[in-house]
Short mmCIF file of C-alpha atoms in Angstrom, two decimals:
data_model
loop_
_atom_site.label_atom_id
_atom_site.label_comp_id
_atom_site.label_asym_id
_atom_site.label_seq_id
_atom_site.Cartn_x
_atom_site.Cartn_y
_atom_site.Cartn_z
CA MET I 1 28.95 -25.27 46.43
CA ALA I 2 28.11 -21.74 47.59
CA GLU I 3 24.45 -20.95 48.18
CA THR I 4 22.54 -18.94 45.60
CA THR I 5 21.85 -15.40 46.78
CA LEU I 6 19.34 -14.18 44.20
CA ARG I 7 17.29 -11.07 44.86
CA ASP I 8 13.54 -11.32 45.44
CA PRO I 9 11.96 -11.28 41.95
CA LEU I 10 9.33 -8.85 43.26
CA ALA I 11 11.81 -6.48 44.91
CA ASP I 12 11.29 -3.70 42.35
CA VAL I 13 7.61 -4.37 41.62
CA ALA I 14 4.53 -2.57 42.89
CA VAL I 15 2.52 -5.49 44.30
CA LYS I 16 -0.92 -4.53 45.53
CA ASP I 17 -0.98 -6.73 48.64
CA GLU I 18 0.70 -9.68 50.29
CA ARG I 19 -1.75 -12.23 48.88
CA LEU I 20 -0.80 -11.23 45.34
CA GLY I 21 2.86 -11.27 46.32
CA ARG I 22 2.64 -14.82 47.66
CA ALA I 23 0.90 -15.99 44.50
CA LEU I 24 3.59 -14.41 42.29
CA ARG I 25 6.25 -16.17 44.35
CA GLY I 26 4.50 -19.50 43.80
CA GLU I 27 3.37 -19.74 47.43
CA GLY I 28 -0.38 -19.62 46.84
CA PHE I 29 -3.08 -20.08 44.23
CA LEU I 30 -4.66 -17.29 42.24
CA VAL I 31 -7.90 -17.71 40.26
CA PHE I 32 -8.42 -15.72 37.07
CA ASP I 33 -11.68 -15.19 35.21
CA GLY I 34 -12.97 -16.96 32.09
CA ALA I 35 -13.91 -15.96 28.55
CA MET I 36 -15.35 -12.56 27.73
CA GLY I 37 -16.53 -13.66 24.28
CA THR I 38 -18.74 -16.46 25.66
CA GLN I 39 -20.58 -13.99 27.87
CA LEU I 40 -20.93 -11.36 25.15
CA GLN I 41 -22.47 -14.02 22.94
CA ALA I 42 -24.88 -15.09 25.69
CA ARG I 43 -26.03 -11.49 26.12
CA GLY I 44 -26.44 -10.88 22.40
CA LEU I 45 -23.58 -8.36 22.33
CA ALA I 46 -21.19 -10.25 20.03
CA GLU I 47 -22.02 -8.51 16.76
CA ALA I 48 -20.07 -9.71 13.73
CA GLY I 49 -17.30 -7.27 12.86
CA ALA I 50 -17.87 -5.10 15.93
CA LEU I 51 -14.99 -4.25 18.23
CA PRO I 52 -15.71 -5.78 21.66
CA GLU I 53 -13.51 -3.12 23.26
CA LEU I 54 -15.97 -0.37 22.29
CA LEU I 55 -18.61 -2.03 24.47
CA ASN I 56 -16.71 -0.61 27.46
CA PHE I 57 -18.23 2.74 26.40
CA THR I 58 -21.60 1.77 24.94
CA HIS I 59 -22.56 -1.09 27.29
CA ALA I 60 -20.46 -0.44 30.38
CA ASP I 61 -23.08 -1.81 32.78
CA GLU I 62 -23.28 -5.11 30.93
CA ILE I 63 -19.48 -5.46 30.74
CA ALA I 64 -19.32 -4.77 34.49
CA ALA I 65 -22.05 -7.39 35.03
CA ILE I 66 -19.99 -9.99 33.18
CA HIS I 67 -17.00 -9.21 35.39
CA ALA I 68 -19.25 -9.34 38.48
CA ASP I 69 -20.46 -12.82 37.56
CA TYR I 70 -16.85 -14.03 37.48
CA VAL I 71 -16.09 -12.32 40.79
CA ALA I 72 -19.13 -13.98 42.33
CA ALA I 73 -17.87 -17.32 41.00
CA GLY I 74 -14.58 -16.86 42.87
CA ALA I 75 -12.27 -15.11 40.41
CA GLU I 76 -9.74 -12.88 42.16
CA VAL I 77 -8.27 -11.49 38.93
CA VAL I 78 -10.56 -9.86 36.39
CA THR I 79 -9.10 -9.20 32.94
CA THR I 80 -10.03 -5.96 31.21
CA ASN I 81 -12.01 -6.13 27.98
CA THR I 82 -9.04 -4.81 25.98
CA PHE I 83 -7.66 -7.82 24.12
CA GLY I 84 -7.49 -5.89 20.83
CA ALA I 85 -7.11 -2.38 22.24
CA ASN I 86 -4.04 -1.26 20.33
CA ALA I 87 -3.92 1.82 18.14
CA ARG I 88 -3.92 -0.17 14.92
CA LYS I 89 -7.02 -2.23 15.73
CA LEU I 90 -8.97 0.64 17.28
CA ALA I 91 -8.20 2.68 14.15
CA GLY I 92 -9.38 5.96 15.67
CA ALA I 93 -12.69 4.62 16.99
CA ALA I 94 -11.39 5.43 20.47
CA SER I 95 -8.01 6.20 21.94
CA VAL I 96 -5.97 3.47 23.60
CA ALA I 97 -5.87 5.40 26.88
CA GLU I 98 -9.64 6.02 26.91
CA THR I 99 -10.37 2.36 26.13
CA TYR I 100 -8.26 1.03 29.00
CA ARG I 101 -9.66 3.63 31.38
CA ALA I 102 -13.24 2.64 30.53
CA ALA I 103 -12.42 -1.09 30.69
CA ALA I 104 -10.71 -0.80 34.07
CA ALA I 105 -13.69 1.16 35.42
CA CYS I 106 -15.97 -1.72 34.41
CA ALA I 107 -13.75 -4.19 36.25
CA ARG I 108 -13.56 -2.03 39.36
CA ALA I 109 -17.33 -1.60 39.36
CA ALA I 110 -17.62 -5.38 39.51
CA GLY I 111 -15.69 -5.50 42.77
CA ALA I 112 -12.60 -7.22 41.35
CA ARG I 113 -9.84 -7.75 43.87
CA TYR I 114 -7.17 -7.44 41.16
CA VAL I 115 -7.55 -5.93 37.69
CA ALA I 116 -5.25 -7.23 34.95
CA GLY I 117 -4.77 -4.93 31.97
CA ASP I 118 -5.16 -7.26 28.99
CA VAL I 119 -2.67 -6.90 26.10
CA GLY I 120 -3.27 -9.21 23.15
CA PRO I 121 -1.27 -9.72 19.93
CA SER I 122 -0.71 -6.75 17.65
CA GLY I 123 -2.44 -8.40 14.70
CA LEU I 124 0.71 -7.91 12.61
CA LEU I 125 3.38 -10.33 11.44
CA LEU I 126 6.82 -9.28 12.57
CA GLU I 127 9.83 -9.36 10.28
CA PRO I 128 11.06 -11.49 8.56
CA LEU I 129 7.67 -13.15 7.92
CA GLY I 130 5.86 -9.81 7.82
CA THR I 131 6.64 -6.13 7.46
CA CYS I 132 6.33 -5.01 11.09
CA SER I 133 9.68 -4.34 12.76
CA PHE I 134 10.41 -5.28 16.35
CA GLU I 135 10.51 -1.62 17.39
CA GLU I 136 7.18 -0.86 15.65
CA ALA I 137 5.58 -3.70 17.63
CA TYR I 138 7.26 -2.40 20.77
CA ASP I 139 5.76 1.06 20.21
CA LEU I 140 2.23 -0.38 19.88
CA PHE I 141 2.64 -2.34 23.11
CA ALA I 142 4.29 0.58 24.92
CA GLU I 143 1.21 2.72 24.31
CA GLN I 144 -0.96 -0.04 25.76
CA VAL I 145 1.25 -0.48 28.82
CA ASP I 146 1.14 3.27 29.46
CA ALA I 147 -2.66 3.03 29.29
CA VAL I 148 -2.73 0.05 31.68
CA VAL I 149 -0.78 2.09 34.23
CA ALA I 150 -2.89 5.23 33.76
CA ALA I 151 -6.07 3.18 34.20
CA GLY I 152 -4.90 1.99 37.61
CA CYS I 153 -4.60 -1.72 36.84
CA ASP I 154 -2.77 -4.05 39.21
CA LEU I 155 -1.15 -6.35 36.64
CA VAL I 156 -0.16 -6.44 32.99
CA LEU I 157 -1.41 -9.60 31.25
CA ILE I 158 0.23 -10.27 27.87
CA GLU I 159 -1.74 -13.17 26.43
CA THR I 160 -2.43 -15.46 23.46
CA MET I 161 0.93 -14.80 21.83
CA ALA I 162 2.03 -17.11 19.01
CA ASP I 163 5.23 -15.28 18.02
CA LEU I 164 7.92 -15.42 20.72
CA ARG I 165 9.58 -12.31 19.28
CA GLU I 166 6.31 -10.39 19.55
CA ALA I 167 5.81 -11.63 23.10
CA LYS I 168 9.28 -10.36 23.97
CA ALA I 169 8.48 -6.96 22.44
CA ALA I 170 5.40 -6.71 24.65
CA LEU I 171 7.26 -7.95 27.73
CA LEU I 172 10.11 -5.53 27.12
CA ALA I 173 7.64 -2.64 26.78
CA ALA I 174 6.03 -3.62 30.08
CA LYS I 175 9.34 -4.01 31.91
CA GLU I 176 10.70 -0.71 30.63
CA ARG I 177 7.59 1.41 31.13
CA CYS I 178 5.99 0.25 34.38
CA ASP I 179 6.66 -1.36 37.74
CA LEU I 180 3.59 -3.59 37.77
CA PRO I 181 3.82 -7.39 37.84
CA VAL I 182 3.80 -8.76 34.29
CA ILE I 183 2.41 -12.11 33.12
CA ALA I 184 3.02 -13.49 29.62
CA THR I 185 1.20 -16.42 28.04
CA MET I 186 1.58 -18.13 24.68
CA THR I 187 -0.88 -20.25 22.71
CA PHE I 188 0.09 -23.69 21.37
CA GLY I 189 -1.47 -25.99 18.80
CA GLU I 190 -2.11 -29.71 18.94
CA ASP I 191 1.48 -30.33 17.77
CA GLY I 192 2.76 -28.68 20.98
CA ARG I 193 4.15 -25.61 19.22
CA THR I 194 2.96 -22.13 18.36
CA PHE I 195 2.13 -21.57 14.71
CA LEU I 196 5.63 -20.13 14.29
CA GLY I 197 7.21 -23.25 15.78
CA THR I 198 8.06 -22.30 19.36
CA PRO I 199 7.73 -25.19 21.85
CA PRO I 200 6.51 -24.58 25.42
CA GLY I 201 9.88 -25.12 27.10
CA VAL I 202 11.58 -22.53 24.91
CA ALA I 203 8.84 -19.98 25.62
CA ALA I 204 9.02 -20.61 29.37
CA ALA I 205 12.81 -20.39 29.47
CA ALA I 206 13.00 -17.20 27.41
CA LEU I 207 10.14 -15.24 28.96
CA SER I 208 10.90 -16.14 32.58
CA ALA I 209 14.60 -15.37 32.15
CA MET I 210 13.62 -11.97 30.80
CA GLY I 211 11.72 -11.20 33.98
CA ALA I 212 8.07 -12.15 33.51
CA HIS I 213 6.57 -12.65 36.97
CA ALA I 214 4.46 -15.53 35.65
CA VAL I 215 4.37 -17.33 32.32
CA GLY I 216 2.02 -19.86 30.84
CA LEU I 217 -0.44 -20.68 28.13
CA ASN I 218 -4.01 -19.98 27.14
CA CYS I 219 -6.54 -20.62 24.37
CA SER I 220 -6.51 -23.08 21.43
CA LEU I 221 -7.00 -26.32 23.37
CA GLY I 222 -8.87 -27.86 26.27
CA PRO I 223 -7.33 -28.81 29.63
CA ASP I 224 -6.53 -32.40 28.65
CA GLU I 225 -4.77 -31.29 25.47
CA VAL I 226 -2.64 -28.59 27.14
CA LEU I 227 -1.33 -30.87 29.89
CA PRO I 228 1.86 -31.97 28.05
CA SER I 229 2.68 -28.32 27.33
CA VAL I 230 2.11 -27.38 30.97
CA ARG I 231 4.51 -30.10 32.08
CA GLU I 232 7.18 -28.89 29.66
CA MET I 233 6.77 -25.26 30.71
CA ALA I 234 7.07 -26.27 34.36
CA ARG I 235 10.50 -27.78 33.64
CA PHE I 236 11.93 -24.46 32.44
CA ALA I 237 9.91 -21.64 34.04
CA ARG I 238 11.56 -19.70 36.86
CA CYS I 239 8.26 -18.25 38.00
CA PRO I 240 4.66 -19.40 38.58
CA LEU I 241 2.58 -20.82 35.72
CA LEU I 242 -0.73 -19.37 34.54
CA VAL I 243 -2.88 -21.85 32.61
CA GLN I 244 -6.19 -20.81 30.98
CA PRO I 245 -7.44 -23.53 28.61
CA ASN I 246 -10.53 -23.45 26.46
CA ALA I 247 -13.64 -25.41 27.39
CA GLY I 248 -12.45 -28.19 25.12
CA LEU I 249 -12.63 -28.02 21.34
CA PRO I 250 -15.13 -25.81 19.48
CA ARG I 251 -17.87 -26.72 17.05
CA VAL I 252 -20.70 -24.73 15.46
CA GLU I 253 -24.33 -25.54 16.34
CA GLY I 254 -27.19 -23.42 15.07
CA GLY I 255 -24.86 -20.63 14.06
CA ARG I 256 -23.27 -20.51 17.54
CA THR I 257 -19.85 -21.74 18.67
CA VAL I 258 -20.08 -24.30 21.46
CA TYR I 259 -17.44 -26.35 23.26
CA ASP I 260 -17.31 -30.02 24.21
CA VAL I 261 -16.21 -29.86 27.88
CA ASP I 262 -18.65 -29.00 30.66
CA PRO I 263 -17.66 -27.29 33.95
CA ASP I 264 -17.35 -30.50 35.97
CA ALA I 265 -15.21 -32.25 33.35
CA PHE I 266 -13.12 -29.08 33.04
CA ALA I 267 -12.39 -29.04 36.77
CA ARG I 268 -11.52 -32.75 36.79
CA SER I 269 -9.01 -32.20 33.99
CA MET I 270 -7.61 -29.07 35.63
CA GLU I 271 -6.70 -31.14 38.67
CA ALA I 272 -3.91 -32.75 36.62
CA VAL I 273 -2.88 -29.30 35.33
CA VAL I 274 -2.53 -28.05 38.91
CA GLU I 275 -0.59 -31.18 39.86
CA ALA I 276 1.77 -30.43 36.95
CA GLY I 277 2.66 -27.07 38.47
CA ALA I 278 0.04 -24.47 37.53
CA SER I 279 -0.75 -22.26 40.52
CA LEU I 280 -2.46 -19.45 38.58
CA VAL I 281 -5.55 -20.81 36.84
CA GLY I 282 -8.50 -19.57 34.84
CA GLY I 283 -10.37 -20.19 31.62
CA CYS I 284 -10.32 -19.04 28.01
CA CYS I 285 -12.74 -19.53 25.10
CA GLY I 286 -16.00 -21.19 26.09
CA THR I 287 -15.49 -20.97 29.84
CA SER I 288 -18.28 -19.28 31.80
CA PRO I 289 -18.62 -18.35 35.51
CA GLU I 290 -19.66 -21.95 36.21
CA PHE I 291 -16.23 -23.12 35.08
CA ILE I 292 -14.51 -20.60 37.34
CA ALA I 293 -16.64 -21.67 40.31
CA ARG I 294 -15.39 -25.25 39.85
CA LEU I 295 -11.79 -24.00 39.65
CA ARG I 296 -12.31 -22.02 42.84
CA ALA I 297 -13.49 -25.16 44.62
CA LEU I 298 -10.55 -27.12 43.22
CA VAL I 299 -7.83 -24.79 44.55
CA ASP I 300 -9.65 -24.10 47.82
CA ALA I 301 -9.37 -27.81 48.59
CA ARG I 302 -5.57 -27.51 48.39
CA ALA I 303 -3.44 -25.79 51.01
CA VAL I 304 -0.50 -24.82 48.79
CA PRO I 305 0.45 -25.34 45.14
CA ALA I 306 2.53 -28.33 44.12
CA LEU I 307 6.08 -27.23 43.33
CA PRO I 308 6.98 -28.24 39.75
CA ALA I 309 10.21 -30.15 39.21
CA ARG I 310 12.09 -27.38 37.42
CA GLU I 311 15.13 -28.34 35.38
CA GLU I 312 18.34 -27.08 37.01
CA ALA I 313 20.20 -26.54 33.78
CA PHE I 314 22.14 -24.13 31.64
CA VAL I 315 19.72 -23.28 28.83
CA VAL I 316 20.03 -21.19 25.68
CA THR I 317 17.43 -21.13 22.93
CA SER I 318 16.41 -19.90 19.54
CA ALA I 319 12.70 -19.49 18.86
CA GLN I 320 12.48 -23.16 17.87
CA GLU I 321 15.19 -25.09 19.72
CA ALA I 322 16.94 -25.23 23.08
CA ALA I 323 20.41 -26.39 24.06
CA VAL I 324 19.99 -27.80 27.57
CA LEU I 325 22.90 -28.77 29.82
CA PRO I 326 21.53 -30.15 33.11
CA ARG I 327 23.60 -29.62 36.23
CA GLY I 328 25.89 -32.58 36.85
CA ALA I 329 25.19 -34.19 33.48
CA ALA I 330 28.07 -35.31 31.26
CA ARG I 331 26.58 -33.93 28.05
CA ILE I 332 28.76 -31.60 25.97
CA ALA I 333 27.32 -28.97 23.64
CA VAL I 334 29.38 -27.86 20.64
CA ILE I 335 29.60 -24.16 19.79
CA GLY I 336 30.35 -23.53 16.13
CA GLU I 337 32.73 -20.59 15.75
CA ARG I 338 33.11 -20.24 11.99
CA ILE I 339 31.16 -16.96 11.88
CA ASN I 340 34.11 -14.87 13.03
CA PRO I 341 36.16 -12.73 10.62
CA THR I 342 39.47 -13.36 12.40
CA GLY I 343 41.72 -15.13 9.90
CA LYS I 344 38.91 -15.55 7.34
CA PRO I 345 39.41 -13.26 4.29
CA LYS I 346 36.21 -14.38 2.53
CA LEU I 347 34.08 -13.66 5.61
CA LYS I 348 35.75 -10.27 6.06
CA GLU I 349 34.96 -9.31 2.50
CA ALA I 350 31.37 -10.55 2.79
CA LEU I 351 30.85 -8.40 5.89
CA ARG I 352 32.37 -5.35 4.22
CA VAL I 353 29.97 -5.59 1.25
CA GLY I 354 26.94 -6.54 3.37
CA ASP I 355 26.68 -10.10 2.05
CA LEU I 356 24.91 -11.78 4.97
CA ASP I 357 24.07 -14.81 2.83
CA HIS I 358 27.70 -15.86 3.28
CA LEU I 359 27.08 -16.01 7.03
CA VAL I 360 24.00 -18.13 6.44
CA GLY I 361 26.07 -20.60 4.41
CA GLU I 362 28.56 -20.93 7.25
CA ALA I 363 25.71 -21.37 9.75
CA VAL I 364 23.99 -24.09 7.73
CA ALA I 365 27.26 -25.96 7.26
CA GLN I 366 27.93 -25.93 11.01
CA GLN I 367 24.38 -27.00 11.83
CA GLU I 368 24.69 -29.91 9.42
CA ALA I 369 28.06 -30.82 10.98
CA GLY I 370 26.42 -31.21 14.39
CA ALA I 371 26.85 -27.86 16.15
CA ASP I 372 24.42 -27.23 19.01
CA VAL I 373 24.95 -23.46 19.22
CA LEU I 374 26.39 -20.92 16.75
CA ASP I 375 28.74 -18.08 17.68
CA VAL I 376 28.20 -14.85 15.71
CA ASN I 377 31.02 -12.29 15.60
CA VAL I 378 31.19 -9.48 13.01
CA GLY I 379 33.90 -7.37 14.64
CA LEU I 380 35.75 -5.39 11.97
CA PRO I 381 36.97 -1.88 12.86
CA GLU I 382 35.54 -0.26 9.73
CA LEU I 383 31.99 -1.55 10.31
CA ASP I 384 29.08 -0.14 12.31
CA GLU I 385 29.21 -3.18 14.57
CA PRO I 386 25.87 -2.65 16.41
CA ALA I 387 23.96 -2.36 13.11
CA VAL I 388 25.77 -5.24 11.40
CA LEU I 389 25.55 -7.60 14.40
CA ARG I 390 21.83 -6.92 14.78
CA ALA I 391 21.24 -7.54 11.06
CA ALA I 392 23.36 -10.71 11.15
CA VAL I 393 21.48 -12.14 14.13
CA GLU I 394 18.10 -11.36 12.53
CA LYS I 395 19.18 -12.94 9.24
CA LEU I 396 20.47 -16.07 10.94
CA GLN I 397 17.37 -16.46 13.11
CA ALA I 398 15.28 -16.36 9.95
CA THR I 399 17.22 -19.19 8.32
CA VAL I 400 18.68 -21.56 10.95
CA THR I 401 17.06 -22.93 14.08
CA LEU I 402 20.07 -23.23 16.41
CA PRO I 403 20.53 -20.92 19.42
CA LEU I 404 23.06 -18.14 18.89
CA VAL I 405 26.02 -16.75 20.82
CA VAL I 406 26.15 -12.97 20.47
CA ASP I 407 29.90 -12.36 20.42
CA SER I 408 31.23 -8.83 20.78
CA SER I 409 33.44 -6.72 23.03
CA ASP I 410 31.18 -3.72 22.37
CA PRO I 411 28.21 -3.59 24.82
CA ALA I 412 26.27 -1.40 22.38
CA ALA I 413 26.56 -4.12 19.73
CA VAL I 414 25.51 -6.80 22.22
CA GLU I 415 22.41 -4.82 23.18
CA ALA I 416 21.48 -4.12 19.56
CA ALA I 417 21.60 -7.85 18.81
CA VAL I 418 19.89 -9.30 21.90
CA ARG I 419 17.07 -6.72 22.16
CA GLY I 420 14.99 -8.27 19.40
CA TYR I 421 16.37 -11.80 19.64
CA ALA I 422 13.63 -14.44 19.55
CA GLY I 423 14.64 -16.72 22.40
CA LYS I 424 17.32 -16.78 25.09
CA PRO I 425 20.77 -16.00 23.63
CA LEU I 426 24.25 -16.58 25.04
CA VAL I 427 26.43 -13.47 25.38
CA ASN I 428 30.17 -13.77 24.83
CA SER I 429 31.41 -12.40 27.17
CA VAL I 430 31.97 -10.79 30.57
CA ASN I 431 35.24 -10.79 32.50
CA GLY I 432 36.21 -10.03 36.07
CA THR I 433 37.05 -6.35 35.60
CA ARG I 434 34.64 -3.90 37.18
CA GLU I 435 34.22 -2.13 33.85
CA SER I 436 33.16 -5.31 32.06
CA MET I 437 30.77 -6.50 34.77
CA ASP I 438 29.10 -3.08 35.02
CA ALA I 439 28.65 -2.90 31.24
CA VAL I 440 27.64 -6.47 30.37
CA LEU I 441 25.74 -7.95 33.31
CA PRO I 442 22.88 -5.37 33.26
CA LEU I 443 22.27 -6.29 29.60
CA VAL I 444 22.29 -10.01 30.43
CA LYS I 445 19.72 -9.44 33.17
CA LYS I 446 17.46 -7.06 31.25
CA TYR I 447 17.21 -9.16 28.11
CA GLY I 448 17.14 -12.60 29.74
CA CYS I 449 20.43 -13.96 28.39
CA ALA I 450 22.98 -16.49 29.52
CA VAL I 451 26.61 -15.35 29.60
CA ILE I 452 30.14 -16.68 29.21
CA ALA I 453 32.43 -15.53 32.03
CA LEU I 454 36.13 -15.25 31.20
CA THR I 455 38.59 -15.87 34.03
CA LEU I 456 40.62 -12.71 33.56
CA ASP I 457 40.59 -9.38 35.33
CA GLU I 458 42.67 -6.20 35.72
CA GLY I 459 45.71 -8.37 36.38
CA GLY I 460 45.26 -10.41 33.21
CA ILE I 461 44.81 -14.20 33.13
CA PRO I 462 45.87 -15.80 36.42
CA PRO I 463 48.52 -18.47 35.88
CA THR I 464 47.06 -20.89 38.46
CA ALA I 465 43.80 -22.80 38.75
CA GLU I 466 43.11 -21.14 42.11
CA GLY I 467 43.55 -17.71 40.56
CA ARG I 468 41.10 -18.49 37.79
CA LEU I 469 38.64 -19.82 40.36
CA ARG I 470 38.81 -16.56 42.33
CA VAL I 471 37.90 -14.55 39.22
CA ALA I 472 35.03 -16.94 38.44
CA GLU I 473 33.73 -16.66 42.01
CA ARG I 474 33.73 -12.87 41.74
CA ILE I 475 31.79 -12.87 38.47
CA VAL I 476 29.22 -15.41 39.68
CA ALA I 477 28.67 -13.46 42.92
CA GLU I 478 28.21 -10.21 41.00
CA ALA I 479 25.81 -11.88 38.57
CA GLU I 480 23.69 -13.22 41.44
CA ARG I 481 23.72 -9.81 43.14
CA ARG I 482 22.16 -8.44 39.97
CA GLY I 483 19.50 -11.18 39.83
CA ILE I 484 21.22 -13.50 37.32
CA PRO I 485 21.21 -17.11 38.58
CA ARG I 486 24.48 -19.00 38.43
CA GLU I 487 22.89 -21.56 36.10
CA ASP I 488 22.95 -18.79 33.45
CA VAL I 489 26.72 -18.39 33.78
CA ALA I 490 29.17 -20.62 31.90
CA VAL I 491 32.78 -20.11 32.96
CA ASP I 492 35.56 -20.13 30.37
CA CYS I 493 38.86 -20.96 32.10
CA LEU I 494 40.75 -19.81 28.98
CA VAL I 495 42.80 -22.45 27.25
CA MET I 496 46.38 -21.32 26.57
CA ALA I 497 48.67 -22.71 23.90
CA ALA I 498 50.71 -25.70 25.04
CA ALA I 499 53.47 -24.59 22.63
CA THR I 500 54.28 -21.62 24.87
CA ASN I 501 53.52 -22.95 28.37
CA GLN I 502 52.80 -26.61 28.98
CA ASP I 503 52.51 -26.17 32.76
CA GLU I 504 49.70 -23.64 32.35
CA ALA I 505 47.86 -26.01 30.02
CA ARG I 506 47.72 -28.47 32.92
CA GLU I 507 46.44 -25.72 35.23
CA ILE I 508 43.47 -25.21 32.93
CA VAL I 509 42.30 -28.79 33.55
CA ARG I 510 42.55 -28.18 37.30
CA ALA I 511 40.71 -24.86 36.95
CA VAL I 512 37.78 -26.50 35.20
CA ALA I 513 37.49 -29.11 37.94
CA LEU I 514 37.66 -26.47 40.69
CA VAL I 515 35.03 -24.26 39.04
CA LYS I 516 32.63 -27.17 38.64
CA GLU I 517 33.21 -28.41 42.19
CA ARG I 518 33.10 -25.06 44.00
CA LEU I 519 30.55 -23.14 41.91
CA GLY I 520 28.39 -25.82 40.31
CA VAL I 521 28.30 -24.01 36.97
CA ARG I 522 28.80 -25.23 33.41
CA THR I 523 32.11 -24.48 31.71
CA VAL I 524 33.22 -23.47 28.22
CA LEU I 525 36.57 -24.21 26.61
CA GLY I 526 38.07 -23.19 23.28
CA VAL I 527 39.81 -26.55 23.14
CA SER I 528 41.52 -25.98 19.78
CA ASN I 529 43.57 -23.17 21.32
CA VAL I 530 45.74 -25.70 23.14
CA SER I 531 47.34 -26.77 19.84
CA PHE I 532 47.83 -23.27 18.46
CA GLY I 533 51.28 -22.91 16.89
CA LEU I 534 52.05 -26.62 16.86
CA PRO I 535 53.09 -28.39 13.63
CA GLN I 536 50.54 -30.62 11.91
CA ARG I 537 47.81 -28.94 13.96
#
């Protein structure tokens, strides 16, 4: 099998220094700070109903002192006091840009080696559960990212996300509007899922494929409770893991919130978290500088991080489920293809009148019949395909939990559908023509998709297995040149009808074997095509 030739994930990123670069490549540890709220409470600054972000203006010296305590404890990354600093939450009390500028100044005054511009959840529910659209959420986050850059921060930290779609909106805003390293963390409950049902492996697969330079989890639980989630994220993340647990579980004593894990017990539990693959570590609710000092001692006693055993697999996901095909495994995933208007008069009419419930019925029937992934194609010449495909994907994601194949020959329609997709979709398809690769592969890379590669090019479909292999090799090489790993490419060797050419049908079997042997990728076949035109099909 040919060697992978992926580009350096930090090639286009403004990394402050080599130490940070090594940490973001998984070659060294990086210690983050702990909770801001714990320290505000200890200093009597946590007034009920008050915006903590405004303290960057009114109590700048005390905010800087909190940061300085974490720096003294060994934190290399200080997180700005901007968790809720979006335009909606600030509500005119201060501008987003001014708030980040003041917060970053507090962090710099504390002597922080690296300043992470903190971006928390929007506070809104995205459609379909709420009324906030994906692009409205994107605009809120884009303003924050612009402010992070203007304030001179070294990193963007997107944290405590519970909605994978919202996390992707924030990550997309960061990737499109700055060249800083971006970290994205989710928060999981005791059931191992976010409150919207996303498991850790799905989050890790989707966010790392989309280009986050580190992914992970924070908040909600203590270090013992997050360990299973850390292990699952390590299986699917293509980048370092940041883990910032709480100081155990909270309880109220004397009107104050306290936690049940002390600094020493926290550090003992974090040893297993580090062993599971976390190389970026810090604390969340309830953790004070004492906790960070113990973490500093823990990682200083280790020369290099333990490399997690990442799953080498073809993975596509929805927000709730993943279809995982490990390299070399015999498992077959079934793609349901009933949502395609070709030869289906009822589906054509439903699409023409905007009846997306018909698509949902087809999707549910295929899920109940055992499909692992659902193909979605709405290609009719009289439709606005980008708008209809986006609406169809959003409708299906709101009603079925299977991963989707976004199926279109129009790159604009593909982009419209995958931009707000909650998870890691499969794009159908790219072929070996220069036009197709130039149009489709940048979208696959930007939005963190997997892709089906068709073994055809300017000369059509090669009649031999060797010819199909050559096209597949060209597509895989071009994908890797653009930063798409070959495990995100599934090659379709294109089944032809045995009724017209039985010799070529045999070549397809050889082509599949050659592609697997030479390229080590997963393959896709429309197996029913072989019987097309035959009686009693």
